[in-house]
Each structure stands twice: as C-alpha cells, then as structure tokens.
C-alpha cells in the first residue's frame, strides 16, 4: 500500500466553503482537524470537526449560517467537537468526490492549517496512484507534499465502528438526536435504520464510548 499527502489550497480566500470562511474570519474561534466529512444520499454533507475558543460564538455562527442544516456541539476541555450537517457548494462537492473518482481511500483526520489549506492523505495500492491523483481546479490548487509506503493505523476514529454503527450514527445525527434540545428518540432512529429501539441505544452507547475515548486520548 502507498500513501500521498496532498496540500489543497483555496485559490481565493481562507476557506473552501462559506461556513469555513465565516469561522476563519472570527478571531475568537480556532478551527482544528476534520475527523470525518461525507456526502449523504440527500445531497447534504456531514462534518465532524474540532475547534476551540469561544464556543458560544461558534454556535452562533453555525446557527446563523444559511448553509447549516443542523448541528450539535460536544464540549470538552480545550477542544470541542461538532457534528454539522451542511449544504455543500459545487467546489466542496468536487473535493469530496475525489475519493470516489480516484478509487483511493481518504485517511482521517484531515489537517487544517491557519492559512485555510488542508492536508489530505490518500491511500491505496501502488498501481492506483499512476493516474489517480487530483489535478488543479479553478477554485483550489493541489500540491503533492509527501508520498511513501502506508502502514494502516487501526486506531483511527471511525475504523473502530462497524458498518451498522456508522449507519446508526449517521441516522441519529440526521434526525437531530444530538441536538440541544434533542429532536429524536431511539425509536425514531430505529424506524430509519430498521432495527429495534433497544438495539439503537446499545449501538449509540458503544459508539459514544469508542469515539469519545479516542477523541480525548
């Protein structure tokens, strides 16, 4: 297996998305790594990211953004973590589709720099890299920062979750289970994924234990 670390920079501004731009312009908030980002079947995006600073100002920016469908913030000491479902722009859609177009896996976390650039690590068999690396785009520039032999890190935040656990987590976030106040119950999530409410509760307890034990380590 091989890996390539790519530095991706916006050609204008300090972010690839209006929400990121609003956060970048707020001096009381510091954005951190992105631990998950995906396109959902309904066309929205799902983001798990860390930040620190003024958490109430952070919530206000997410609440006021027309690009945010819903969100939940989990506070901790120093860094906090937010689950955000958002409306992607064409450029963010193209960036998220890179992993599907190339056939390469995207390793998490994505490192976010102060200048708005991101360091993304793509992983795959050596032959897949020949013509697979993304090229320049009108709205972002790509630089290959490093390549080498990849050793999988099985302690990754989401590799420890089963496919069913990921499905339950996505449904819970989508339905507003982690919003404050809570907008959904175990039964609501159960109806979406087709399992018993008690099983949803068991999955969510396991997910929270695994995810948050890794986040605070």
Coordinates of C-alpha atoms in Angstrom, one line a residue, residues 14-217:
X14 CA -9.1 31.3 3.5
X15 CA -11.7 28.6 3.1
X16 CA -13.4 26.3 0.6
X17 CA -16.9 26.8 1.9
X18 CA -18.8 29.9 3.2
X19 CA -19.2 28.4 6.7
X20 CA -15.4 27.8 6.9
X21 CA -14.9 31.4 5.7
X22 CA -17.2 32.7 8.5
X23 CA -15.3 30.7 11.1
X24 CA -11.9 31.7 9.7
X25 CA -12.9 35.4 10.0
X26 CA -13.9 35.0 13.7
X27 CA -10.9 35.8 15.9
X28 CA -12.4 34.1 19.0
X29 CA -12.6 30.7 17.3
X30 CA -9.7 28.4 16.2
X31 CA -10.6 25.6 13.8
X32 CA -8.9 22.2 14.2
X33 CA -8.7 18.9 12.4
X34 CA -11.6 17.4 10.4
X35 CA -12.3 13.9 11.7
X36 CA -14.9 13.0 9.2
X37 CA -16.6 14.5 6.1
X38 CA -19.1 12.8 3.8
X39 CA -21.8 13.4 1.2
X40 CA -25.1 11.9 2.3
X41 CA -27.7 10.5 0.0
X42 CA -29.9 13.6 0.3
X43 CA -27.2 15.7 -1.1
X44 CA -26.1 17.4 2.2
X45 CA -22.7 17.0 3.8
X46 CA -21.8 15.6 7.2
X47 CA -18.8 17.0 9.1
X48 CA -17.2 16.0 12.4
X49 CA -14.6 18.6 13.3
X50 CA -12.8 20.1 16.2
X51 CA -12.4 23.7 17.3
X52 CA -11.6 25.8 20.4
X53 CA -12.1 29.3 21.7
X54 CA -15.5 30.9 22.2
X55 CA -17.9 28.1 22.0
X56 CA -21.0 30.3 22.2
X57 CA -19.8 32.4 19.3
X58 CA -19.1 29.2 17.4
X59 CA -22.6 28.1 18.0
X60 CA -23.9 31.5 16.9
X61 CA -22.0 31.3 13.6
X62 CA -23.4 27.8 12.8
X63 CA -26.9 28.8 13.9
X64 CA -26.8 31.9 11.6
X65 CA -25.3 30.2 8.6
X66 CA -27.8 29.5 5.7
X67 CA -25.6 26.6 4.7
X68 CA -26.1 24.7 8.0
X69 CA -29.0 22.3 8.2
X70 CA -28.4 21.2 11.8
X71 CA -25.6 20.7 14.2
X72 CA -24.6 19.5 17.6
X73 CA -21.6 20.6 19.7
X74 CA -20.0 18.4 22.3
X75 CA -17.8 20.4 24.7
X76 CA -14.6 19.3 26.4
X77 CA -11.5 20.7 28.0
X78 CA -9.8 22.9 25.4
X79 CA -11.0 21.5 22.0
X80 CA -14.7 20.8 21.4
X81 CA -16.2 18.7 18.7
X82 CA -19.1 19.5 16.4
X83 CA -21.3 17.3 14.2
X84 CA -22.6 19.6 11.4
X85 CA -24.9 18.7 8.5
X86 CA -24.4 21.3 5.8
X87 CA -25.3 22.3 2.3
X88 CA -22.2 21.8 0.1
X89 CA -21.1 24.1 -2.6
X90 CA -20.1 22.9 -6.1
X91 CA -16.4 23.2 -5.1
X92 CA -16.8 21.2 -1.9
X93 CA -18.8 18.6 -3.7
X94 CA -15.9 18.2 -6.2
X95 CA -13.4 17.9 -3.4
X96 CA -15.4 15.3 -1.5
X97 CA -15.9 13.3 -4.7
X98 CA -12.2 13.0 -5.2
X99 CA -12.1 9.8 -3.1
X100 CA -14.8 8.2 -5.3
X101 CA -13.3 9.4 -8.6
X102 CA -9.8 8.2 -7.8
X103 CA -10.6 4.9 -6.1
X104 CA -8.3 5.8 -3.3
X105 CA -9.2 5.9 0.4
X106 CA -9.1 9.2 2.3
X107 CA -7.4 8.8 5.7
X108 CA -8.6 10.8 8.7
X109 CA -8.1 13.3 10.2
X110 CA -7.8 16.0 7.6
X111 CA -5.3 18.6 8.9
X112 CA -6.5 22.2 8.7
X113 CA -3.9 24.9 8.6
X114 CA -4.2 28.5 9.7
X115 CA -4.0 29.8 6.1
X116 CA -7.1 27.7 5.1
X117 CA -5.2 25.0 3.3
X118 CA -5.9 21.3 4.2
X119 CA -3.5 18.3 4.2
X120 CA -5.3 15.3 2.9
X121 CA -3.8 11.8 2.9
X122 CA -5.0 9.4 0.2
X123 CA -4.2 5.6 0.5
X124 CA -4.3 2.8 -2.0
X125 CA -2.4 0.1 -3.9
X126 CA 0.7 1.4 -5.8
X127 CA -0.8 0.9 -9.2
X128 CA -3.9 3.1 -8.4
X129 CA -1.7 6.2 -8.0
X130 CA -0.4 6.4 -11.6
X131 CA -3.3 8.5 -13.0
X132 CA -5.5 8.9 -9.9
X133 CA -4.1 12.0 -8.1
X134 CA -6.4 15.0 -8.5
X135 CA -5.2 17.9 -10.7
X136 CA -5.6 21.6 -10.5
X137 CA -9.0 23.2 -10.3
X138 CA -10.1 26.7 -10.9
X139 CA -11.1 27.1 -7.2
X140 CA -8.4 25.1 -5.5
X141 CA -4.7 24.1 -6.0
X142 CA -3.2 20.7 -5.2
X143 CA 0.4 20.1 -4.2
X144 CA 1.8 16.7 -3.5
X145 CA 3.7 17.2 -0.2
X146 CA 4.8 13.6 0.5
X147 CA 4.5 10.0 -0.7
X148 CA 5.6 6.7 0.8
X149 CA 4.6 3.2 2.0
X150 CA 1.5 3.2 4.1
X151 CA 1.1 1.3 7.4
X152 CA -2.6 1.3 8.4
X153 CA -3.5 2.9 11.7
X154 CA -6.3 0.7 13.1
X155 CA -6.8 3.1 15.9
X156 CA -8.5 5.6 13.5
X157 CA -11.5 7.3 14.9
X158 CA -14.1 5.6 12.7
X159 CA -12.3 2.4 11.7
X160 CA -13.3 1.0 15.2
X161 CA -17.0 1.3 14.2
X162 CA -18.9 -1.3 12.3
X163 CA -20.9 -0.5 9.2
X164 CA -24.1 -0.8 11.2
X165 CA -22.8 1.5 13.9
X166 CA -21.9 4.1 11.3
X167 CA -25.4 3.8 9.8
X168 CA -27.0 4.3 13.2
X169 CA -24.7 7.3 14.0
X170 CA -25.5 8.9 10.6
X171 CA -29.2 8.4 11.2
X172 CA -29.0 9.8 14.7
X173 CA -27.2 12.9 13.6
X174 CA -29.5 13.4 10.6
X175 CA -32.6 13.1 12.8
X176 CA -31.3 15.5 15.4
X177 CA -30.7 13.1 18.2
X178 CA -27.6 15.0 19.3
X179 CA -29.2 18.5 19.0
X180 CA -29.9 20.5 22.2
X181 CA -32.8 20.1 22.9
X182 CA -32.9 16.6 21.4
X183 CA -35.1 16.3 18.3
X184 CA -35.3 12.5 18.0
X185 CA -35.5 9.4 20.1
X186 CA -34.1 5.9 19.9
X187 CA -37.4 4.8 18.4
X188 CA -37.0 7.5 15.6
X189 CA -33.6 6.2 14.7
X190 CA -34.8 2.6 14.9
X191 CA -37.5 3.4 12.3
X192 CA -35.0 4.9 10.0
X193 CA -32.4 2.0 10.0
X194 CA -34.9 -0.8 10.6
X195 CA -33.8 -2.2 13.9
X196 CA -35.2 -2.3 17.5
X197 CA -35.0 0.9 19.6
X198 CA -33.2 -1.1 22.3
X199 CA -30.6 -2.1 19.7
X200 CA -30.2 1.6 18.7
X201 CA -29.5 2.5 22.3
X202 CA -26.9 -0.2 22.6
X203 CA -25.2 0.9 19.4
X204 CA -25.1 4.5 20.4
X205 CA -23.6 3.7 23.8
X206 CA -20.9 1.7 22.1
X207 CA -20.3 4.4 19.5
X208 CA -20.0 7.2 22.1
X209 CA -17.7 5.1 24.3
X210 CA -15.4 4.3 21.4
X211 CA -15.4 7.7 19.6
X212 CA -15.1 9.9 22.6
X213 CA -12.5 7.7 24.4
X214 CA -10.3 8.2 21.3
X215 CA -11.1 12.0 21.0
X216 CA -9.9 12.7 24.5
X217 CA -6.9 10.5 24.4

